[in-house]
PDB file of C-alpha atoms in Angstrom:
ATOM      1  CA  MET A   1      19.717 -13.618 -21.199  1.00  0.00           C
ATOM      2  CA  LEU A   2      17.272 -16.142 -20.919  1.00  0.00           C
ATOM      3  CA  ALA A   3      19.855 -18.921 -22.567  1.00  0.00           C
ATOM      4  CA  SER A   4      22.365 -18.060 -19.956  1.00  0.00           C
ATOM      5  CA  LEU A   5      19.812 -20.076 -17.622  1.00  0.00           C
ATOM      6  CA  GLY A   6      20.671 -23.484 -19.465  1.00  0.00           C
ATOM      7  CA  ASP A   7      16.810 -24.044 -19.616  1.00  0.00           C
ATOM      8  CA  PRO A   8      15.459 -24.909 -23.314  1.00  0.00           C
ATOM      9  CA  TYR A   9      11.803 -24.225 -22.250  1.00  0.00           C
ATOM     10  CA  THR A  10      12.455 -20.904 -20.440  1.00  0.00           C
ATOM     11  CA  ARG A  11      12.252 -18.282 -23.711  1.00  0.00           C
ATOM     12  CA  PHE A  12      11.220 -14.755 -24.892  1.00  0.00           C
ATOM     13  CA  LEU A  13       7.920 -14.392 -26.846  1.00  0.00           C
ATOM     14  CA  SER A  14       7.353 -11.438 -29.128  1.00  0.00           C
ATOM     15  CA  PRO A  15       4.015  -9.501 -29.020  1.00  0.00           C
ATOM     16  CA  ALA A  16       2.268 -11.773 -31.598  1.00  0.00           C
ATOM     17  CA  GLU A  17       3.552 -14.693 -30.043  1.00  0.00           C
ATOM     18  CA  PHE A  18       2.195 -13.346 -26.565  1.00  0.00           C
ATOM     19  CA  SER A  19      -1.166 -12.605 -27.790  1.00  0.00           C
ATOM     20  CA  LYS A  20      -1.465 -15.865 -29.284  1.00  0.00           C
ATOM     21  CA  MET A  21      -1.376 -17.988 -26.193  1.00  0.00           C
ATOM     22  CA  GLY A  22      -4.845 -16.651 -25.471  1.00  0.00           C
ATOM     23  CA  ARG A  23      -6.453 -15.651 -28.847  1.00  0.00           C
ATOM     24  CA  TYR A  24      -6.620 -17.573 -32.073  1.00  0.00           C
ATOM     25  CA  ASP A  25      -8.439 -16.184 -35.018  1.00  0.00           C
ATOM     26  CA  VAL A  26      -9.381 -17.520 -38.667  1.00  0.00           C
ATOM     27  CA  SER A  27     -11.228 -16.332 -41.222  1.00  0.00           C
ATOM     28  CA  GLY A  28     -13.596 -18.814 -42.961  1.00  0.00           C
ATOM     29  CA  ILE A  29     -16.680 -20.795 -42.258  1.00  0.00           C
ATOM     30  CA  GLY A  30     -15.704 -23.130 -39.422  1.00  0.00           C
ATOM     31  CA  ILE A  31     -15.976 -26.792 -41.321  1.00  0.00           C
ATOM     32  CA  ASN A  32     -13.302 -29.491 -41.461  1.00  0.00           C
ATOM     33  CA  LEU A  33     -13.663 -31.462 -44.676  1.00  0.00           C
ATOM     34  CA  ARG A  34     -12.918 -35.107 -45.216  1.00  0.00           C
ATOM     35  CA  GLU A  35     -12.475 -36.951 -48.151  1.00  0.00           C
ATOM     36  CA  ILE A  36     -14.728 -40.453 -48.190  1.00  0.00           C
ATOM     37  CA  PRO A  37     -15.051 -43.017 -50.743  1.00  0.00           C
ATOM     38  CA  ASP A  38     -18.529 -44.032 -51.804  1.00  0.00           C
ATOM     39  CA  GLU A  39     -19.491 -47.684 -52.622  1.00  0.00           C
ATOM     40  CA  ASN A  40     -18.643 -46.787 -56.185  1.00  0.00           C
ATOM     41  CA  GLY A  41     -15.391 -46.095 -55.477  1.00  0.00           C
ATOM     42  CA  GLU A  42     -15.870 -42.088 -55.999  1.00  0.00           C
ATOM     43  CA  VAL A  43     -14.531 -39.661 -53.488  1.00  0.00           C
ATOM     44  CA  LYS A  44     -17.064 -37.671 -51.566  1.00  0.00           C
ATOM     45  CA  LEU A  45     -16.725 -34.539 -49.490  1.00  0.00           C
ATOM     46  CA  LYS A  46     -17.819 -34.843 -45.927  1.00  0.00           C
ATOM     47  CA  VAL A  47     -17.949 -32.326 -43.129  1.00  0.00           C
ATOM     48  CA  LEU A  48     -15.874 -34.326 -40.568  1.00  0.00           C
ATOM     49  CA  GLY A  49     -16.448 -31.531 -37.640  1.00  0.00           C
ATOM     50  CA  LEU A  50     -17.464 -27.826 -37.119  1.00  0.00           C
ATOM     51  CA  LEU A  51     -16.793 -24.887 -35.119  1.00  0.00           C
ATOM     52  CA  LEU A  52     -18.803 -25.272 -32.138  1.00  0.00           C
ATOM     53  CA  ASP A  53     -21.425 -22.335 -32.965  1.00  0.00           C
ATOM     54  CA  GLY A  54     -19.495 -21.161 -36.007  1.00  0.00           C
ATOM     55  CA  PRO A  55     -20.730 -19.748 -39.313  1.00  0.00           C
ATOM     56  CA  ALA A  56     -21.271 -23.144 -40.707  1.00  0.00           C
ATOM     57  CA  TYR A  57     -22.840 -24.438 -37.750  1.00  0.00           C
ATOM     58  CA  SER A  58     -25.057 -21.459 -37.214  1.00  0.00           C
ATOM     59  CA  ALA A  59     -26.336 -21.579 -40.902  1.00  0.00           C
ATOM     60  CA  GLY A  60     -27.396 -25.136 -40.829  1.00  0.00           C
ATOM     61  CA  VAL A  61     -24.471 -27.403 -41.974  1.00  0.00           C
ATOM     62  CA  ARG A  62     -24.055 -30.390 -39.737  1.00  0.00           C
ATOM     63  CA  GLN A  63     -21.674 -32.996 -39.062  1.00  0.00           C
ATOM     64  CA  GLY A  64     -21.826 -35.943 -41.828  1.00  0.00           C
ATOM     65  CA  ASP A  65     -23.307 -33.508 -44.579  1.00  0.00           C
ATOM     66  CA  GLU A  66     -21.725 -33.963 -47.813  1.00  0.00           C
ATOM     67  CA  LEU A  67     -20.484 -30.850 -49.513  1.00  0.00           C
ATOM     68  CA  LEU A  68     -21.741 -30.463 -53.389  1.00  0.00           C
ATOM     69  CA  SER A  69     -20.517 -27.403 -54.622  1.00  0.00           C
ATOM     70  CA  VAL A  70     -19.045 -23.711 -53.534  1.00  0.00           C
ATOM     71  CA  ASN A  71     -20.229 -20.579 -54.997  1.00  0.00           C
ATOM     72  CA  GLY A  72     -21.983 -22.971 -57.880  1.00  0.00           C
ATOM     73  CA  GLU A  73     -18.904 -24.760 -58.577  1.00  0.00           C
ATOM     74  CA  ASP A  74     -19.348 -28.347 -58.348  1.00  0.00           C
ATOM     75  CA  VAL A  75     -16.494 -29.997 -55.999  1.00  0.00           C
ATOM     76  CA  LYS A  76     -16.843 -33.510 -57.737  1.00  0.00           C
ATOM     77  CA  GLY A  77     -13.287 -34.692 -58.017  1.00  0.00           C
ATOM     78  CA  LYS A  78     -11.785 -32.059 -55.741  1.00  0.00           C
ATOM     79  CA  SER A  79      -9.412 -32.559 -52.864  1.00  0.00           C
ATOM     80  CA  ALA A  80     -10.471 -31.523 -49.179  1.00  0.00           C
ATOM     81  CA  PHE A  81      -7.517 -29.005 -49.315  1.00  0.00           C
ATOM     82  CA  GLU A  82      -8.699 -27.808 -52.827  1.00  0.00           C
ATOM     83  CA  VAL A  83     -11.958 -27.059 -51.393  1.00  0.00           C
ATOM     84  CA  SER A  84     -11.283 -25.655 -48.152  1.00  0.00           C
ATOM     85  CA  SER A  85      -9.201 -22.785 -50.382  1.00  0.00           C
ATOM     86  CA  LEU A  86     -12.415 -22.076 -52.076  1.00  0.00           C
ATOM     87  CA  LEU A  87     -14.414 -21.626 -48.648  1.00  0.00           C
ATOM     88  CA  GLN A  88     -12.014 -18.756 -47.608  1.00  0.00           C
ATOM     89  CA  GLY A  89     -12.285 -15.439 -48.279  1.00  0.00           C
ATOM     90  CA  PRO A  90     -12.415 -11.886 -46.791  1.00  0.00           C
ATOM     91  CA  ASN A  91     -13.919 -11.331 -43.202  1.00  0.00           C
ATOM     92  CA  GLU A  92     -18.112 -10.704 -43.528  1.00  0.00           C
ATOM     93  CA  THR A  93     -18.039 -11.889 -47.351  1.00  0.00           C
ATOM     94  CA  PHE A  94     -20.718 -14.667 -48.265  1.00  0.00           C
ATOM     95  CA  VAL A  95     -19.715 -17.753 -49.742  1.00  0.00           C
ATOM     96  CA  THR A  96     -23.029 -20.109 -50.643  1.00  0.00           C
ATOM     97  CA  ILE A  97     -22.860 -23.926 -50.531  1.00  0.00           C
ATOM     98  CA  LYS A  98     -24.815 -26.348 -51.488  1.00  0.00           C
ATOM     99  CA  VAL A  99     -24.996 -29.595 -48.950  1.00  0.00           C
ATOM    100  CA  LYS A 100     -26.835 -32.819 -48.787  1.00  0.00           C
ATOM    101  CA  HIS A 101     -28.011 -34.000 -45.420  1.00  0.00           C
ATOM    102  CA  GLY A 102     -26.880 -37.585 -45.056  1.00  0.00           C
ATOM    103  CA  ASN A 103     -26.947 -40.262 -47.969  1.00  0.00           C
ATOM    104  CA  CYS A 104     -30.344 -39.836 -49.192  1.00  0.00           C
ATOM    105  CA  GLY A 105     -31.527 -36.606 -47.380  1.00  0.00           C
ATOM    106  CA  PRO A 106     -32.581 -33.337 -48.873  1.00  0.00           C
ATOM    107  CA  VAL A 107     -30.171 -30.993 -50.620  1.00  0.00           C
ATOM    108  CA  HIS A 108     -29.831 -27.432 -49.434  1.00  0.00           C
ATOM    109  CA  SER A 109     -28.354 -24.229 -50.531  1.00  0.00           C
ATOM    110  CA  ILE A 110     -27.001 -22.454 -47.747  1.00  0.00           C
ATOM    111  CA  GLU A 111     -25.861 -18.634 -47.876  1.00  0.00           C
ATOM    112  CA  VAL A 112     -22.758 -18.331 -45.015  1.00  0.00           C
ATOM    113  CA  GLN A 113     -21.120 -15.189 -43.852  1.00  0.00           C
ATOM    114  CA  ARG A 114     -17.271 -15.761 -43.145  1.00  0.00           C
ATOM    115  CA  GLN A 115     -16.490 -14.074 -39.899  1.00  0.00           C
ATOM    116  CA  LEU A 116     -13.492 -13.950 -37.539  1.00  0.00           C
ATOM    117  CA  VAL A 117     -13.680 -16.167 -35.014  1.00  0.00           C
ATOM    118  CA  ALA A 118     -12.411 -17.572 -32.093  1.00  0.00           C
ATOM    119  CA  ARG A 119     -10.689 -21.060 -33.052  1.00  0.00           C
ATOM    120  CA  THR A 120     -11.716 -23.761 -30.998  1.00  0.00           C
ATOM    121  CA  PRO A 121      -9.007 -26.374 -30.593  1.00  0.00           C
ATOM    122  CA  VAL A 122     -12.006 -29.070 -30.066  1.00  0.00           C
ATOM    123  CA  PHE A 123     -13.473 -31.337 -33.010  1.00  0.00           C
ATOM    124  CA  TYR A 124     -16.263 -34.150 -31.876  1.00  0.00           C
ATOM    125  CA  ARG A 125     -18.034 -36.755 -33.607  1.00  0.00           C
ATOM    126  CA  LEU A 126     -20.346 -39.563 -32.543  1.00  0.00           C
ATOM    127  CA  GLU A 127     -19.582 -43.031 -33.981  1.00  0.00           C
ATOM    128  CA  GLN A 128     -21.358 -46.052 -33.743  1.00  0.00           C
ATOM    129  CA  ILE A 129     -19.475 -49.364 -32.016  1.00  0.00           C
ATOM    130  CA  GLU A 130     -19.422 -52.140 -34.744  1.00  0.00           C
ATOM    131  CA  ASN A 131     -22.093 -54.915 -34.034  1.00  0.00           C
ATOM    132  CA  SER A 132     -23.289 -52.801 -31.202  1.00  0.00           C
ATOM    133  CA  THR A 133     -25.796 -50.395 -30.438  1.00  0.00           C
ATOM    134  CA  ALA A 134     -23.571 -48.166 -28.237  1.00  0.00           C
ATOM    135  CA  SER A 135     -21.692 -45.396 -29.495  1.00  0.00           C
ATOM    136  CA  VAL A 136     -18.793 -43.913 -28.886  1.00  0.00           C
ATOM    137  CA  GLY A 137     -18.311 -39.905 -28.450  1.00  0.00           C
ATOM    138  CA  TYR A 138     -14.869 -39.432 -29.937  1.00  0.00           C
ATOM    139  CA  ILE A 139     -13.087 -35.615 -28.897  1.00  0.00           C
ATOM    140  CA  ARG A 140      -9.810 -34.482 -30.443  1.00  0.00           C
ATOM    141  CA  LEU A 141      -8.178 -31.758 -28.440  1.00  0.00           C
ATOM    142  CA  ARG A 142      -5.569 -30.078 -30.873  1.00  0.00           C
ATOM    143  CA  GLU A 143      -4.274 -27.537 -28.132  1.00  0.00           C
ATOM    144  CA  PHE A 144      -4.982 -25.826 -24.341  1.00  0.00           C
ATOM    145  CA  ASN A 145      -5.953 -22.806 -25.180  1.00  0.00           C
ATOM    146  CA  ALA A 146      -8.505 -20.461 -23.700  1.00  0.00           C
ATOM    147  CA  LEU A 147     -10.999 -21.852 -25.315  1.00  0.00           C
ATOM    148  CA  ALA A 148     -10.500 -25.617 -24.390  1.00  0.00           C
ATOM    149  CA  ARG A 149     -12.233 -26.333 -21.238  1.00  0.00           C
ATOM    150  CA  LYS A 150     -15.096 -24.325 -22.285  1.00  0.00           C
ATOM    151  CA  ASP A 151     -15.531 -25.860 -25.898  1.00  0.00           C
ATOM    152  CA  LEU A 152     -14.616 -29.585 -24.249  1.00  0.00           C
ATOM    153  CA  VAL A 153     -17.557 -29.422 -22.153  1.00  0.00           C
ATOM    154  CA  ILE A 154     -19.890 -28.183 -24.718  1.00  0.00           C
ATOM    155  CA  ALA A 155     -18.630 -31.165 -27.022  1.00  0.00           C
ATOM    156  CA  MET A 156     -19.055 -33.523 -24.185  1.00  0.00           C
ATOM    157  CA  LYS A 157     -22.523 -32.297 -23.174  1.00  0.00           C
ATOM    158  CA  ARG A 158     -23.853 -32.757 -26.888  1.00  0.00           C
ATOM    159  CA  LEU A 159     -22.578 -36.353 -27.485  1.00  0.00           C
ATOM    160  CA  GLN A 160     -23.636 -37.487 -24.218  1.00  0.00           C
ATOM    161  CA  ASP A 161     -27.080 -35.998 -25.566  1.00  0.00           C
ATOM    162  CA  ARG A 162     -26.977 -38.326 -28.571  1.00  0.00           C
ATOM    163  CA  GLY A 163     -26.299 -41.257 -26.560  1.00  0.00           C
ATOM    164  CA  ALA A 164     -22.530 -42.085 -26.282  1.00  0.00           C
ATOM    165  CA  SER A 165     -21.727 -44.726 -24.036  1.00  0.00           C
ATOM    166  CA  TYR A 166     -18.034 -44.251 -24.541  1.00  0.00           C
ATOM    167  CA  PHE A 167     -15.586 -41.790 -24.919  1.00  0.00           C
ATOM    168  CA  ILE A 168     -11.949 -41.294 -26.856  1.00  0.00           C
ATOM    169  CA  LEU A 169     -10.179 -38.452 -26.096  1.00  0.00           C
ATOM    170  CA  ASP A 170      -7.386 -38.031 -28.715  1.00  0.00           C
ATOM    171  CA  LEU A 171      -4.342 -35.998 -27.423  1.00  0.00           C
ATOM    172  CA  ARG A 172      -2.061 -36.951 -30.182  1.00  0.00           C
ATOM    173  CA  ASP A 173       0.107 -34.146 -31.429  1.00  0.00           C
ATOM    174  CA  ASN A 174      -1.229 -32.029 -28.839  1.00  0.00           C
ATOM    175  CA  LEU A 175       2.164 -30.409 -27.435  1.00  0.00           C
ATOM    176  CA  GLY A 176       0.136 -28.296 -24.622  1.00  0.00           C
ATOM    177  CA  GLY A 177      -0.789 -25.116 -24.187  1.00  0.00           C
ATOM    178  CA  LEU A 178      -2.277 -23.036 -21.117  1.00  0.00           C
ATOM    179  CA  VAL A 179      -1.451 -25.657 -18.178  1.00  0.00           C
ATOM    180  CA  GLN A 180      -4.550 -24.415 -16.113  1.00  0.00           C
ATOM    181  CA  ALA A 181      -6.815 -25.312 -18.829  1.00  0.00           C
ATOM    182  CA  GLY A 182      -5.368 -28.805 -18.614  1.00  0.00           C
ATOM    183  CA  ILE A 183      -5.778 -28.930 -14.874  1.00  0.00           C
ATOM    184  CA  GLU A 184      -9.516 -27.735 -15.250  1.00  0.00           C
ATOM    185  CA  ILE A 185     -10.261 -30.342 -17.937  1.00  0.00           C
ATOM    186  CA  SER A 186      -8.767 -33.254 -15.962  1.00  0.00           C
ATOM    187  CA  LYS A 187     -11.264 -32.094 -13.173  1.00  0.00           C
ATOM    188  CA  LEU A 188     -14.131 -32.833 -15.483  1.00  0.00           C
ATOM    189  CA  PHE A 189     -13.779 -36.514 -15.107  1.00  0.00           C
ATOM    190  CA  LEU A 190     -12.553 -36.777 -11.408  1.00  0.00           C
ATOM    191  CA  ASN A 191     -14.444 -37.567  -8.595  1.00  0.00           C
ATOM    192  CA  GLU A 192     -14.199 -34.747  -5.689  1.00  0.00           C
ATOM    193  CA  GLY A 193     -11.159 -34.909  -3.915  1.00  0.00           C
ATOM    194  CA  GLU A 194      -9.276 -37.248  -6.034  1.00  0.00           C
ATOM    195  CA  LYS A 195      -5.629 -35.914  -6.987  1.00  0.00           C
ATOM    196  CA  VAL A 196      -5.260 -34.271 -10.835  1.00  0.00           C
ATOM    197  CA  ILE A 197      -1.315 -33.551 -10.069  1.00  0.00           C
ATOM    198  CA  TYR A 198       1.089 -32.687  -7.390  1.00  0.00           C
ATOM    199  CA  THR A 199       3.713 -29.721  -8.102  1.00  0.00           C
ATOM    200  CA  VAL A 200       7.314 -29.438  -6.830  1.00  0.00           C
ATOM    201  CA  GLY A 201       9.534 -26.702  -6.754  1.00  0.00           C
ATOM    202  CA  ARG A 202      12.006 -25.055  -4.511  1.00  0.00           C
ATOM    203  CA  ASP A 203       9.414 -21.914  -4.070  1.00  0.00           C
ATOM    204  CA  PRO A 204       7.138 -23.191  -1.428  1.00  0.00           C
ATOM    205  CA  GLN A 205       4.121 -21.674  -3.369  1.00  0.00           C
ATOM    206  CA  TYR A 206       4.669 -24.201  -6.057  1.00  0.00           C
ATOM    207  CA  GLN A 207       4.421 -27.235  -3.733  1.00  0.00           C
ATOM    208  CA  ASN A 208       1.078 -28.197  -3.654  1.00  0.00           C
ATOM    209  CA  THR A 209      -1.222 -31.156  -4.590  1.00  0.00           C
ATOM    210  CA  ILE A 210      -4.426 -30.203  -6.932  1.00  0.00           C
ATOM    211  CA  VAL A 211      -7.479 -32.067  -6.319  1.00  0.00           C
ATOM    212  CA  ALA A 212     -11.000 -32.337  -8.184  1.00  0.00           C
ATOM    213  CA  ASP A 213     -13.520 -29.809  -6.447  1.00  0.00           C
ATOM    214  CA  SER A 214     -16.705 -31.399  -8.164  1.00  0.00           C
ATOM    215  CA  ALA A 215     -18.600 -34.351  -9.311  1.00  0.00           C
ATOM    216  CA  PRO A 216     -17.226 -35.690 -13.268  1.00  0.00           C
ATOM    217  CA  LEU A 217     -19.086 -34.191 -15.825  1.00  0.00           C
ATOM    218  CA  VAL A 218     -18.901 -37.860 -17.352  1.00  0.00           C
ATOM    219  CA  LYS A 219     -18.376 -41.386 -15.715  1.00  0.00           C
ATOM    220  CA  ALA A 220     -18.791 -43.355 -18.759  1.00  0.00           C
ATOM    221  CA  PRO A 221     -15.233 -45.394 -19.678  1.00  0.00           C
ATOM    222  CA  VAL A 222     -12.601 -43.269 -21.546  1.00  0.00           C
ATOM    223  CA  ILE A 223      -9.658 -43.902 -23.967  1.00  0.00           C
ATOM    224  CA  VAL A 224      -6.991 -41.379 -23.939  1.00  0.00           C
ATOM    225  CA  LEU A 225      -4.911 -41.809 -27.395  1.00  0.00           C
ATOM    226  CA  VAL A 226      -1.336 -40.264 -26.967  1.00  0.00           C
ATOM    227  CA  ASN A 227       1.893 -40.010 -28.991  1.00  0.00           C
ATOM    228  CA  ASN A 228       5.589 -39.491 -28.854  1.00  0.00           C
ATOM    229  CA  LYS A 229       3.833 -35.402 -29.538  1.00  0.00           C
ATOM    230  CA  THR A 230       1.669 -35.475 -26.657  1.00  0.00           C
ATOM    231  CA  ALA A 231       3.314 -33.333 -24.101  1.00  0.00           C
ATOM    232  CA  SER A 232       3.035 -30.769 -21.145  1.00  0.00           C
ATOM    233  CA  ALA A 233      -0.615 -29.922 -20.237  1.00  0.00           C
ATOM    234  CA  SER A 234      -1.739 -32.930 -22.454  1.00  0.00           C
ATOM    235  CA  GLU A 235       0.410 -35.238 -20.482  1.00  0.00           C
ATOM    236  CA  ILE A 236      -1.339 -33.839 -16.914  1.00  0.00           C
ATOM    237  CA  VAL A 237      -4.409 -34.580 -18.193  1.00  0.00           C
ATOM    238  CA  ALA A 238      -3.675 -38.245 -19.710  1.00  0.00           C
ATOM    239  CA  SER A 239      -1.942 -39.226 -16.115  1.00  0.00           C
ATOM    240  CA  ALA A 240      -4.532 -37.995 -14.284  1.00  0.00           C
ATOM    241  CA  LEU A 241      -7.395 -39.886 -15.714  1.00  0.00           C
ATOM    242  CA  HIS A 242      -4.994 -42.734 -15.992  1.00  0.00           C
ATOM    243  CA  ASP A 243      -3.818 -42.801 -12.268  1.00  0.00           C
ATOM    244  CA  ASN A 244      -7.263 -42.483 -11.119  1.00  0.00           C
ATOM    245  CA  CYS A 245      -8.189 -45.173 -13.029  1.00  0.00           C
ATOM    246  CA  ARG A 246     -11.021 -43.156 -15.406  1.00  0.00           C
ATOM    247  CA  ALA A 247      -9.269 -44.274 -18.787  1.00  0.00           C
ATOM    248  CA  VAL A 248      -6.575 -46.421 -20.755  1.00  0.00           C
ATOM    249  CA  LEU A 249      -3.745 -44.842 -22.329  1.00  0.00           C
ATOM    250  CA  VAL A 250      -3.518 -46.195 -25.856  1.00  0.00           C
ATOM    251  CA  GLY A 251      -0.423 -45.582 -28.142  1.00  0.00           C
ATOM    252  CA  GLU A 252       3.005 -44.443 -27.903  1.00  0.00           C
ATOM    253  CA  ARG A 253       5.129 -43.162 -24.746  1.00  0.00           C
ATOM    254  CA  THR A 254       4.269 -39.550 -24.300  1.00  0.00           C
ATOM    255  CA  PHE A 255       6.653 -36.395 -24.928  1.00  0.00           C
ATOM    256  CA  GLY A 256       7.929 -36.073 -21.467  1.00  0.00           C
ATOM    257  CA  LYS A 257       7.750 -32.574 -20.470  1.00  0.00           C
ATOM    258  CA  GLY A 258       6.328 -31.946 -16.853  1.00  0.00           C
ATOM    259  CA  LEU A 259       7.881 -28.315 -16.240  1.00  0.00           C
ATOM    260  CA  ILE A 260       5.964 -25.527 -14.352  1.00  0.00           C
ATOM    261  CA  GLN A 261       6.296 -22.394 -16.190  1.00  0.00           C
ATOM    262  CA  SER A 262       5.269 -18.769 -15.686  1.00  0.00           C
ATOM    263  CA  VAL A 263       4.279 -16.504 -18.309  1.00  0.00           C
ATOM    264  CA  PHE A 264       4.967 -12.610 -17.471  1.00  0.00           C
ATOM    265  CA  GLU A 265       3.820  -9.857 -19.933  1.00  0.00           C
ATOM    266  CA  LEU A 266       6.719  -6.854 -20.806  1.00  0.00           C
ATOM    267  CA  HIS A 267       5.668  -3.180 -21.072  1.00  0.00           C
ATOM    268  CA  ASP A 268       5.415  -3.457 -24.764  1.00  0.00           C
ATOM    269  CA  GLY A 269       3.333  -6.559 -25.180  1.00  0.00           C
ATOM    270  CA  SER A 270       6.077  -9.361 -25.708  1.00  0.00           C
ATOM    271  CA  GLY A 271       6.510 -11.907 -22.960  1.00  0.00           C
ATOM    272  CA  VAL A 272       8.866 -14.544 -21.249  1.00  0.00           C
ATOM    273  CA  VAL A 273       8.028 -17.982 -20.160  1.00  0.00           C
ATOM    274  CA  VAL A 274      10.078 -19.146 -17.062  1.00  0.00           C
ATOM    275  CA  THR A 275      10.519 -22.633 -15.689  1.00  0.00           C
ATOM    276  CA  VAL A 276       9.952 -22.500 -12.023  1.00  0.00           C
ATOM    277  CA  GLY A 277       9.277 -26.076 -11.159  1.00  0.00           C
ATOM    278  CA  LYS A 278       7.673 -29.276 -12.096  1.00  0.00           C
ATOM    279  CA  TYR A 279       4.771 -32.033 -12.321  1.00  0.00           C
ATOM    280  CA  VAL A 280       4.721 -35.433 -10.957  1.00  0.00           C
ATOM    281  CA  THR A 281       1.777 -37.488 -11.279  1.00  0.00           C
ATOM    282  CA  PRO A 282      -1.003 -38.550  -8.805  1.00  0.00           C
ATOM    283  CA  ASN A 283       1.128 -42.117  -8.805  1.00  0.00           C
ATOM    284  CA  HIS A 284       4.206 -39.904  -8.094  1.00  0.00           C
ATOM    285  CA  THR A 285       5.792 -40.663 -11.411  1.00  0.00           C
ATOM    286  CA  ASP A 286       8.182 -37.662 -12.633  1.00  0.00           C
ATOM    287  CA  ILE A 287       6.894 -36.719 -16.226  1.00  0.00           C
ATOM    288  CA  ASN A 288       9.916 -34.528 -17.016  1.00  0.00           C
ATOM    289  CA  GLY A 289      12.441 -36.453 -19.240  1.00  0.00           C
ATOM    290  CA  ASN A 290      10.419 -39.838 -18.835  1.00  0.00           C
ATOM    291  CA  GLY A 291       6.953 -39.454 -20.433  1.00  0.00           C
ATOM    292  CA  ILE A 292       4.031 -41.775 -19.620  1.00  0.00           C
ATOM    293  CA  GLU A 293       3.693 -45.035 -20.764  1.00  0.00           C
ATOM    294  CA  PRO A 294       0.318 -46.334 -22.481  1.00  0.00           C
ATOM    295  CA  ASP A 295      -1.641 -49.427 -21.368  1.00  0.00           C
ATOM    296  CA  TYR A 296      -2.190 -50.654 -24.928  1.00  0.00           C
ATOM    297  CA  GLN A 297      -0.273 -49.793 -28.120  1.00  0.00           C
ATOM    298  CA  ASN A 298      -3.008 -50.887 -30.242  1.00  0.00           C
ATOM    299  CA  PHE A 299      -6.619 -50.071 -29.784  1.00  0.00           C
ATOM    300  CA  PRO A 300      -8.438 -52.484 -27.312  1.00  0.00           C
ATOM    301  CA  GLY A 301     -11.688 -53.828 -27.075  1.00  0.00           C
ATOM    302  CA  TRP A 302     -14.196 -51.786 -25.057  1.00  0.00           C
ATOM    303  CA  SER A 303     -14.868 -54.858 -23.065  1.00  0.00           C
ATOM    304  CA  ASP A 304     -11.078 -54.925 -22.410  1.00  0.00           C
ATOM    305  CA  VAL A 305     -11.127 -51.056 -21.363  1.00  0.00           C
ATOM    306  CA  LYS A 306     -13.959 -51.809 -18.620  1.00  0.00           C
ATOM    307  CA  LYS A 307     -12.059 -54.883 -17.044  1.00  0.00           C
ATOM    308  CA  HIS A 308      -8.943 -52.935 -16.780  1.00  0.00           C
ATOM    309  CA  LEU A 309     -10.587 -49.783 -15.303  1.00  0.00           C
ATOM    310  CA  SER A 310     -12.292 -52.452 -12.867  1.00  0.00           C
ATOM    311  CA  GLU A 311      -9.299 -54.062 -11.720  1.00  0.00           C
ATOM    312  CA  CYS A 312      -7.408 -50.393 -11.541  1.00  0.00           C
ATOM    313  CA  ASN A 313      -9.892 -49.827  -8.965  1.00  0.00           C
ATOM    314  CA  ILE A 314     -10.218 -52.617  -6.993  1.00  0.00           C
ATOM    315  CA  ASN A 315      -5.963 -52.570  -6.684  1.00  0.00           C
ATOM    316  CA  GLN A 316      -6.432 -48.875  -5.604  1.00  0.00           C
ATOM    317  CA  GLN A 317      -8.977 -49.716  -3.040  1.00  0.00           C
ATOM    318  CA  GLY A 318      -7.135 -52.859  -2.221  1.00  0.00           C
TER     319      GLY A 318
END
């Protein structure tokens, strides 16, 4: 019945699919591991990111810690995938991990209780700019779920507190999710009154101009990383920051999905997603079917970013 509408994005959701739109559960301790070679060529497993206020973070594990063992088993020579499997287990059971803080820091044995936790789509870390005292706050946003805005605010505040002078918002491979979350996240970077997006539809209720309604959370220069799988809510954020001279876009042309969809729950817990309109960027670009062209294909220097944003602001004011 829905296929007869001829819109590939109007679709049916099973009860399981519908419930996942607002809730994501995983069983584990909430750490993201990365294999990093040391000066001797040996591979170490470092904690690249943590679930905000997840079990490992609450137990004292920190970004940059080296993982040495899991339940007494040395992880030397094991891949991040293998060790992640060791960390998983039934909900509310315990796992003992041994970590080293920093390169020369103390070794700690930490008992962590596995929990069913709401899965944050936000991963972040602070990075030092080479040959500079300035720091960059890197934030990867994997999807726009019910936790996206709240956890992004936490990440941005923590990175600011740790001295971030610039920000990178990584939206690569982010296919979207809850569009309202994308709109609210856009507002975090914009001045009051600046346009987030225009909505266009046959029904007057979908013809609207959405603007930011408060001061921005951060004013530092931003790079938004995009690729051909950056879509929907991600494109709203990317275009809002770009068109308001708050960020430069780096990477590939985005996917081009700028449709407005309403979600309706049915009596058995399933749902339908129906297209009711489309989005147009603050600079009046139709996203749908077109995508957004980035400013740079390769990563620019921060001096180039500041110059680009300054010229953008001058052109807008002129």
